[in-house]
Coordinates of C-alpha atoms and ligand atoms in Angstrom, one line a residue:
M1 CA 0.0 0.1 0.0
A2 CA 1.0 3.5 -0.8
Y3 CA 0.4 7.3 0.2
I4 CA -0.3 9.6 -2.2
K5 CA 1.9 12.2 -0.7
E6 CA 4.9 9.8 -1.5
I7 CA 3.7 9.1 -5.0
A8 CA 7.1 10.4 -6.6
K9 CA 9.2 7.3 -5.7
Y10 CA 6.6 4.9 -6.9
E11 CA 7.0 6.2 -10.6
G12 CA 6.4 3.5 -12.9
Q13 CA 5.6 1.1 -10.4
E14 CA 1.9 -0.6 -9.5
I15 CA 0.7 0.6 -6.3
T16 CA -2.6 0.3 -4.0
I17 CA -4.0 3.3 -2.7
K18 CA -7.0 2.8 0.1
G19 CA -9.0 6.0 0.1
W20 CA -12.5 7.6 -0.8
L21 CA -13.7 9.0 -4.2
Y22 CA -13.2 12.9 -4.2
N23 CA -14.7 13.6 -7.4
K24 CA -15.1 12.1 -11.1
R25 CA -15.9 12.7 -14.8
S26 CA -16.1 10.8 -17.7
S27 CA -15.5 11.2 -21.3
G28 CA -16.9 8.1 -23.2
K29 CA -14.2 5.6 -22.9
I30 CA -12.5 7.2 -20.0
Y31 CA -13.3 8.0 -16.5
F32 CA -11.4 10.4 -14.5
L33 CA -11.3 9.4 -10.8
L34 CA -10.1 12.1 -8.3
I35 CA -9.0 9.8 -5.3
R36 CA -8.2 11.2 -2.1
D37 CA -6.3 9.1 0.9
G38 CA -6.1 11.8 3.5
T39 CA -2.4 12.5 2.3
G40 CA -3.5 14.0 -0.7
I41 CA -5.3 14.1 -4.1
I42 CA -4.6 12.1 -7.1
Q43 CA -6.5 11.6 -10.6
G44 CA -6.9 8.2 -11.6
L45 CA -7.5 7.3 -15.0
V46 CA -9.9 4.3 -16.1
L47 CA -9.5 3.3 -19.6
E48 CA -12.2 0.8 -21.1
D49 CA -9.6 -1.2 -22.7
N50 CA -7.5 -1.5 -19.5
V51 CA -9.8 -3.0 -16.9
S52 CA -12.7 -5.6 -16.8
K53 CA -15.9 -4.9 -18.2
K54 CA -17.5 -5.0 -14.7
T55 CA -14.6 -2.5 -13.0
F56 CA -15.4 -0.1 -16.0
E57 CA -19.4 -0.2 -15.2
L58 CA -18.5 0.2 -11.4
C59 CA -16.9 3.7 -12.3
D60 CA -20.8 4.6 -14.0
R61 CA -22.2 3.6 -10.1
L62 CA -19.4 5.2 -8.2
T63 CA -20.4 8.1 -6.0
Q64 CA -18.7 11.2 -4.1
E65 CA -17.3 9.9 -1.0
S66 CA -17.7 6.3 -1.7
S67 CA -14.6 4.7 0.1
I68 CA -12.6 2.6 -2.6
I69 CA -9.3 0.4 -2.7
V70 CA -7.5 1.0 -6.2
K71 CA -4.9 -0.6 -7.7
G72 CA -2.9 1.1 -10.4
K73 CA 0.5 2.2 -12.2
V74 CA 1.8 5.4 -11.3
R75 CA 2.8 7.8 -14.5
K76 CA 4.6 10.9 -14.4
D77 CA 2.4 13.7 -15.9
S78 CA 3.2 17.2 -16.0
R79 CA -0.5 18.1 -16.8
A80 CA -2.1 16.0 -14.0
P81 CA -2.6 18.3 -10.6
G82 CA 0.1 17.0 -8.6
G83 CA 2.4 16.0 -11.2
Y84 CA 1.5 12.0 -11.3
E85 CA -1.4 10.1 -12.5
L86 CA -2.7 6.3 -11.5
E87 CA -3.5 4.4 -14.5
L88 CA -6.3 1.9 -12.6
N89 CA -6.6 -1.6 -13.3
D90 CA -8.8 -2.6 -10.2
I91 CA -11.1 -0.8 -8.0
K92 CA -12.7 -2.3 -4.6
V93 CA -15.4 -0.6 -3.3
V94 CA -15.4 -0.9 0.7
Q95 CA -18.8 1.3 0.8
L96 CA -20.9 2.8 -1.7
T97 CA -21.9 6.2 -0.3
E98 CA -25.6 6.9 -0.8
S99 CA -26.4 10.5 -1.1
Y100 CA -23.5 12.5 0.3
P101 CA -24.9 15.9 1.6
I102 CA -22.0 18.2 0.5
S103 CA -21.9 18.5 -3.1
K104 CA -20.0 20.6 -5.8
K105 CA -22.9 23.2 -5.8
T106 CA -22.5 25.8 -3.1
H107 CA -24.1 25.4 0.3
G108 CA -25.0 27.7 2.7
I109 CA -22.5 28.7 5.9
D110 CA -25.1 27.2 8.2
F111 CA -25.5 23.8 6.2
L112 CA -21.8 23.5 6.0
L113 CA -21.4 24.0 9.9
S114 CA -23.8 21.5 10.7
N115 CA -22.0 19.0 8.5
R116 CA -18.6 20.3 9.8
H117 CA -17.7 16.5 10.4
L118 CA -17.8 16.0 6.8
W119 CA -17.0 19.4 5.2
L120 CA -13.2 18.7 6.6
R121 CA -12.8 16.5 3.6
S122 CA -13.2 18.9 1.3
R123 CA -9.7 20.1 -0.2
R124 CA -10.1 23.8 1.3
Q125 CA -10.7 22.7 4.7
Y126 CA -7.8 19.9 4.4
A127 CA -5.6 22.8 3.3
I128 CA -6.6 25.4 6.3
L129 CA -6.0 22.3 8.9
K130 CA -2.7 21.4 7.3
V131 CA -1.5 24.7 8.1
R132 CA -2.9 24.7 11.5
A133 CA -0.8 21.5 12.3
E134 CA 2.2 23.3 10.9
V135 CA 1.6 26.1 12.8
I136 CA 1.3 23.9 16.1
R137 CA 4.6 22.0 15.3
A138 CA 6.4 25.4 14.7
I139 CA 5.1 27.1 18.2
N140 CA 6.7 24.2 19.8
D141 CA 9.6 24.0 18.2
F142 CA 10.5 27.6 18.6
F143 CA 10.0 27.6 22.5
D144 CA 11.5 24.3 22.9
S145 CA 14.4 25.3 21.0
R146 CA 14.8 28.4 23.2
G147 CA 15.0 26.6 26.3
F148 CA 11.3 27.1 27.5
L149 CA 9.6 24.4 29.4
R150 CA 5.8 23.4 28.1
F151 CA 3.9 23.8 31.3
D152 CA 0.1 22.9 30.9
A153 CA -2.1 24.9 33.0
P154 CA -5.6 23.3 34.2
I155 CA -8.9 24.0 32.1
L156 CA -11.1 23.7 35.5
T157 CA -10.1 26.8 37.4
P158 CA -11.7 28.5 40.5
S159 CA -11.5 31.9 39.6
S160 CA -11.7 34.5 36.5
C161 CA -8.1 35.7 34.8
E162 CA -9.8 37.9 32.1
G163 CA -12.8 39.5 33.3
T164 CA -15.8 37.9 35.4
T165 CA -18.3 38.7 32.2
T166 CA -17.2 35.8 29.8
L167 CA -16.7 33.0 32.4
F168 CA -18.3 29.7 31.6
E169 CA -19.5 28.2 35.0
V170 CA -19.3 24.5 35.5
P171 CA -20.9 22.3 38.5
Y172 CA -17.8 20.9 40.1
F173 CA -19.6 18.5 43.1
D174 CA -20.8 20.4 45.7
N175 CA -19.2 23.6 44.3
K176 CA -18.7 25.3 41.0
V177 CA -15.3 26.1 38.6
Y178 CA -15.0 28.1 35.6
L179 CA -13.4 26.9 32.2
S180 CA -10.1 28.6 32.0
Q181 CA -9.9 31.8 30.1
S182 CA -6.2 31.8 29.7
G183 CA -3.4 29.6 31.1
Q184 CA -1.7 32.9 32.2
L185 CA -1.7 32.8 35.8
Y186 CA -0.7 29.2 36.1
A187 CA 2.4 30.3 33.8
E188 CA 3.3 32.7 36.1
A189 CA 3.6 30.0 38.9
G190 CA 5.6 28.0 36.2
C191 CA 8.0 30.8 35.5
M192 CA 9.0 31.2 39.1
A193 CA 9.8 27.5 39.2
F194 CA 11.4 27.0 35.5
G195 CA 12.2 30.3 34.6
K196 CA 10.4 30.3 31.2
V197 CA 7.7 28.2 30.3
Y198 CA 4.8 28.2 27.8
T199 CA 1.3 27.1 28.1
F200 CA -0.4 25.7 25.0
G201 CA -4.1 24.8 25.5
P202 CA -7.7 25.3 24.9
T203 CA -9.2 28.4 26.4
F204 CA -13.0 29.3 26.5
R205 CA -14.8 32.4 26.7
A206 CA -18.5 32.9 27.0
E207 CA -18.2 35.8 24.4
L208 CA -21.3 37.3 23.5
S209 CA -20.1 38.8 20.6
K210 CA -21.0 37.4 17.3
T211 CA -17.9 38.7 15.0
K212 CA -15.6 37.1 12.6
R213 CA -12.9 37.3 15.3
H214 CA -14.8 35.2 18.3
I215 CA -15.2 31.7 19.0
T216 CA -16.0 30.5 22.6
E217 CA -13.3 27.8 22.9
F218 CA -9.9 28.8 21.3
W219 CA -6.2 27.4 21.6
Q220 CA -3.6 29.9 23.3
I221 CA -0.2 29.9 23.3
E222 CA 1.2 31.9 26.4
P223 CA 4.9 32.1 27.1
E224 CA 5.8 33.6 30.7
V225 CA 9.5 34.8 31.5
A226 CA 10.8 35.5 34.8
Y227 CA 13.1 38.8 35.1
A228 CA 11.6 40.0 31.6
N229 CA 10.4 43.3 30.8
L230 CA 8.0 44.7 28.2
D231 CA 10.9 45.2 25.9
D232 CA 12.1 41.6 26.4
I233 CA 8.6 40.2 25.8
M234 CA 7.9 42.3 22.5
K235 CA 11.3 41.1 21.1
L236 CA 10.2 37.3 22.0
A237 CA 7.0 37.9 20.5
E238 CA 7.8 39.6 17.0
E239 CA 10.6 37.0 16.8
F240 CA 8.0 34.1 17.7
V241 CA 5.5 35.5 15.1
S242 CA 7.9 35.8 12.2
Y243 CA 9.2 32.3 12.8
I244 CA 5.6 30.9 12.4
V245 CA 5.1 32.7 9.3
K246 CA 8.6 31.7 7.9
R247 CA 7.6 28.3 8.8
V248 CA 4.3 27.9 7.0
L249 CA 5.6 29.5 3.8
D250 CA 8.5 27.2 3.8
K251 CA 6.4 24.1 4.4
R252 CA 2.8 24.8 3.6
E253 CA 3.0 26.5 -0.2
E254 CA 0.9 23.9 -1.5
E255 CA -1.7 24.5 1.1
L256 CA -1.3 28.4 1.0
S257 CA -1.6 28.0 -2.8
I258 CA -5.2 25.7 -2.7
L259 CA -6.2 28.7 -0.3
E260 CA -5.4 30.9 -3.1
R261 CA -3.8 33.2 -0.6
D262 CA -1.4 36.0 -1.9
T263 CA 1.7 35.4 0.2
K264 CA 3.6 38.7 -1.1
L265 CA 2.6 40.2 2.1
L266 CA 3.5 37.5 4.4
E267 CA 7.0 37.3 2.6
K268 CA 7.5 40.9 3.4
I269 CA 7.4 40.5 7.3
K270 CA 10.8 41.3 8.9
L271 CA 12.1 42.6 12.2
P272 CA 11.4 44.6 14.0
F273 CA 7.8 45.1 13.9
S274 CA 6.2 48.7 14.0
R275 CA 5.0 49.7 17.5
I276 CA 2.8 52.4 18.4
T277 CA 1.5 53.7 21.6
Y278 CA -2.3 53.6 22.2
K279 CA -1.9 57.4 22.1
E280 CA -0.5 57.3 18.4
A281 CA -3.4 54.8 17.6
L282 CA -6.0 57.3 18.9
N283 CA -4.5 60.0 16.6
L284 CA -4.4 57.6 13.4
L285 CA -8.4 57.1 14.5
D286 CA -8.5 60.8 14.5
K287 CA -7.7 61.5 11.1
Q288 CA -10.2 59.1 9.2
T289 CA -13.7 58.5 9.0
E290 CA -14.2 54.6 8.5
A291 CA -14.4 54.1 12.1
P292 CA -15.8 55.7 14.8
K293 CA -13.4 57.7 16.6
L294 CA -12.1 56.9 20.1
K295 CA -11.9 59.2 23.4
W296 CA -8.9 58.5 25.5
G297 CA -9.5 55.4 28.0
E298 CA -11.9 53.5 25.5
D299 CA -10.6 50.2 24.5
L300 CA -10.3 49.2 20.7
G301 CA -13.2 47.4 19.2
A302 CA -13.6 45.4 15.8
P303 CA -14.0 48.3 13.5
Q304 CA -11.1 50.5 15.1
E305 CA -9.1 47.2 15.0
T306 CA -9.8 46.8 11.5
Y307 CA -9.0 50.1 10.2
L308 CA -5.9 50.3 11.8
A309 CA -5.1 46.7 10.9
N310 CA -5.5 47.8 7.3
Q311 CA -3.1 50.5 7.4
F312 CA -0.3 48.1 8.0
E313 CA 1.2 45.4 5.6
V314 CA 2.6 43.4 8.2
P315 CA 2.1 42.9 12.1
F316 CA 2.6 45.7 14.6
F317 CA 2.4 46.3 18.2
I318 CA 0.2 48.9 20.2
H319 CA 1.6 49.4 23.5
H320 CA 0.8 51.3 27.0
Y321 CA -3.0 51.2 26.9
P322 CA -4.9 52.9 29.5
A323 CA -5.0 50.9 32.7
S324 CA -8.8 51.2 32.6
C325 CA -9.2 49.0 29.7
K326 CA -7.0 46.2 30.5
A327 CA -6.7 43.3 33.1
F328 CA -6.1 43.4 36.9
Y329 CA -2.9 41.5 36.7
M330 CA -0.9 44.3 34.6
K331 CA 2.0 46.8 35.9
R332 CA 1.2 50.1 35.6
D333 CA 3.7 52.3 34.1
P334 CA 5.7 53.9 36.9
E335 CA 6.2 57.2 34.9
N336 CA 2.3 57.4 34.6
S337 CA 0.0 55.3 36.5
E338 CA -3.1 55.7 34.1
L339 CA -1.2 53.5 31.6
S340 CA -0.4 49.7 31.7
L341 CA 3.1 48.2 30.7
C342 CA 1.2 46.0 27.9
I343 CA 1.1 45.2 24.2
D344 CA -1.5 43.9 21.6
M345 CA 0.0 42.6 18.6
L346 CA -2.2 43.3 15.4
A347 CA -2.2 41.6 12.2
P348 CA -2.4 43.3 9.1
E349 CA -4.9 43.1 6.3
G350 CA -7.4 44.1 8.5
Y351 CA -6.9 41.0 10.6
G352 CA -6.5 42.8 13.9
E353 CA -5.6 41.6 17.3
I354 CA -4.1 38.4 17.8
M355 CA -2.0 38.8 21.0
T356 CA -1.9 40.5 24.0
G357 CA 1.0 40.8 26.5
S358 CA 2.2 42.5 29.4
E359 CA 4.6 43.1 32.3
R360 CA 3.0 41.8 35.5
E361 CA 2.3 43.4 38.9
D362 CA 4.6 41.7 41.2
N363 CA 4.0 43.5 44.2
L364 CA 1.6 41.9 46.9
K365 CA 0.0 45.1 48.2
I366 CA -0.5 46.6 44.7
L367 CA -1.9 43.5 43.7
E368 CA -4.4 43.0 46.5
Q369 CA -5.4 46.7 45.8
R370 CA -6.1 45.8 42.1
L371 CA -8.4 42.7 43.1
K372 CA -10.5 44.9 45.2
E373 CA -10.5 47.7 42.4
F374 CA -11.8 45.0 39.6
N375 CA -14.1 43.5 42.4
L376 CA -12.6 40.0 42.3
P377 CA -12.7 37.9 45.3
K378 CA -9.1 37.1 47.1
K379 CA -9.7 33.9 48.4
P380 CA -9.4 32.0 45.4
Q381 CA -6.4 34.0 44.3
E382 CA -4.2 33.2 47.4
W383 CA -2.2 30.9 45.7
Y384 CA -1.7 33.5 43.1
L385 CA -0.6 35.9 45.9
D386 CA 1.7 33.8 47.1
L387 CA 4.1 33.8 44.0
R388 CA 4.2 37.7 45.2
R389 CA 5.0 36.7 48.7
Y390 CA 7.7 34.3 48.2
G391 CA 10.6 35.6 45.9
S392 CA 8.5 37.9 43.7
V393 CA 10.7 39.2 40.7
P394 CA 9.5 41.2 37.6
H395 CA 8.0 39.1 34.7
S396 CA 6.3 39.4 31.5
G397 CA 4.3 36.9 29.2
F398 CA 1.9 37.2 26.3
G399 CA -0.8 35.2 24.8
L400 CA -1.1 34.4 21.4
G401 CA -4.5 33.2 19.8
L402 CA -3.9 30.3 17.7
E403 CA -7.0 30.6 15.7
R404 CA -6.8 34.2 14.8
T405 CA -3.4 33.8 13.6
I406 CA -4.3 31.0 11.2
A407 CA -7.4 32.9 10.1
W408 CA -4.7 35.8 9.1
L409 CA -2.1 33.4 7.6
C410 CA -4.6 31.5 5.6
G411 CA -6.3 34.9 4.5
L412 CA -9.8 33.6 5.9
K413 CA -12.7 35.6 6.0
H414 CA -13.9 34.1 9.3
I415 CA -12.2 32.4 12.0
R416 CA -14.6 29.4 12.4
E417 CA -12.7 27.6 9.7
A418 CA -9.3 27.9 11.3
I419 CA -10.4 25.1 14.0
P420 CA -11.8 21.5 13.6
F421 CA -15.1 21.9 15.3
P422 CA -15.9 25.3 16.0
R423 CA -17.6 26.6 18.9
T424 CA -19.7 29.9 18.7
I425 CA -22.3 31.6 20.7
D426 CA -24.9 30.0 18.6
R427 CA -23.5 26.5 17.9
A428 CA -21.7 23.8 19.6
Y429 CA -22.6 21.0 17.3
P430 CA -21.1 18.8 15.9
Ligands
4AD1 O1 -6.2 39.4 24.7 P1 -6.5 38.0 25.6 O2 -7.8 37.9 26.1 O3 -5.2 37.8 26.7 C1 -5.2 37.1 27.6 O4 -5.8 35.9 27.7 C2 -3.8 37.3 28.4 N1 -4.4 36.4 29.7 C3 -2.9 36.5 27.5 C4 -1.3 36.4 28.4 O5 -0.8 37.4 28.7 N2 -0.8 35.4 28.7 O6 -6.5 37.0 24.9 C5 -5.2 36.6 24.2 C6 -5.5 36.1 22.7 C7 -6.2 37.2 22.0 O7 -5.3 38.4 21.5 C8 -6.8 36.5 20.7 O8 -5.8 36.2 19.7 C9 -7.2 35.5 21.2 O9 -6.4 35.1 22.5 N3 -8.5 35.1 22.0 C10 -9.7 34.8 20.8 N4 -9.6 34.0 20.0 C11 -10.8 33.6 19.4 N5 -11.9 33.9 20.3 C12 -12.1 34.7 21.1 N6 -13.3 34.6 21.5 C13 -10.6 35.0 21.6 N7 -10.4 36.1 22.9 C14 -9.0 35.8 23.0
MG2 MG1 -6.5 41.2 24.1

């Protein structure tokens, strides 16, 4: 048995492929079967003179997504998609599929999402998820090669990290817990033990926003570094993102081309990324009419992010936001306590925020004060406060949203295609 991905090494040989019928067409004495096996798609040629009558007749009955095992000879053909064809001499049907729901005609997005378990088999979805797997590999390689310890944070947590309005509550025996919004607080414990760690796992937000950027279950990569300041973390962040981009350009050229992604702008990405302050972002917004302008202290919303992200061809940072629109754990700027020592990274081409990071408040008294100001209960955070009681040090980290990054790299219109089974405000099926 052979895999389509490795077809080149079988040139001239007779091989067996186990897969599914992706599509077919015929012209009298020839059938062209597109066969997929999970590693690729190849065109199988069935010539009336080369096969038994029974096999030739079978081709007429073969339906889309029937599971089949085929035998044939590998032929180099520059005109064939992928450069090779199979001259088939035998076809065995494992299951003849009846009325496969997804056809070549265009379907509405709701129908496709309801059939996500099947939609995954399409060439486009396949390409996106191959890019996703490559990005995941790149993430692990980047941090592993830089001496970071992978440190898995819990999913069931006693308290909120990113605000109480987007918490999913879960019954927990006689108690209740919450689905983690972010692994950060645990990564902070990790970096005090191991110096440099990164968490990588699913995080959850009961987001009421129904936008192309929000899902309720998404994956985050969250490095945390002891003794690092905002500049250190910005440098790490830009090196990290450009590493991912290079890897995808390098290894997933074919998939990006299936997605018709214009890669010119991805190729332009170089270090360092531009850095603008929140104040400068407001000034840019003041000069335009596409998105509502903001008053100092207001957070960027989707229209402002889209506008700003359209002004850049490569990712960029916005730093020093007003503390009032950021989380309780962020350290304030010693020179202006109204500002947080924080960053957002925005992806260009209108994509907007893909990352948030900051220096963390490392002083016990101030952190206790912040919990009060944010109306957060102290008890479930005692363990976190311990990190400030016992050998507290300056430290910083960030969180990158995996699906938003993939949506940008693949040029997707909506984040929902960037994860195998998207969860949104109105959908948790299939
Ligand atoms: O900006 P956020 O809320 O920051 C944090 O959670 C910090 N604790 C990270 C840290 O410093 N360790 O989320 C981080 C990133 C966002 O920039 C975005 O890319 C993604 O997570 N994200 C979402 N992605 C999809 N759907 C949602 N509802 C998301 N919410 C956040
Ligand atoms: Mg953010």
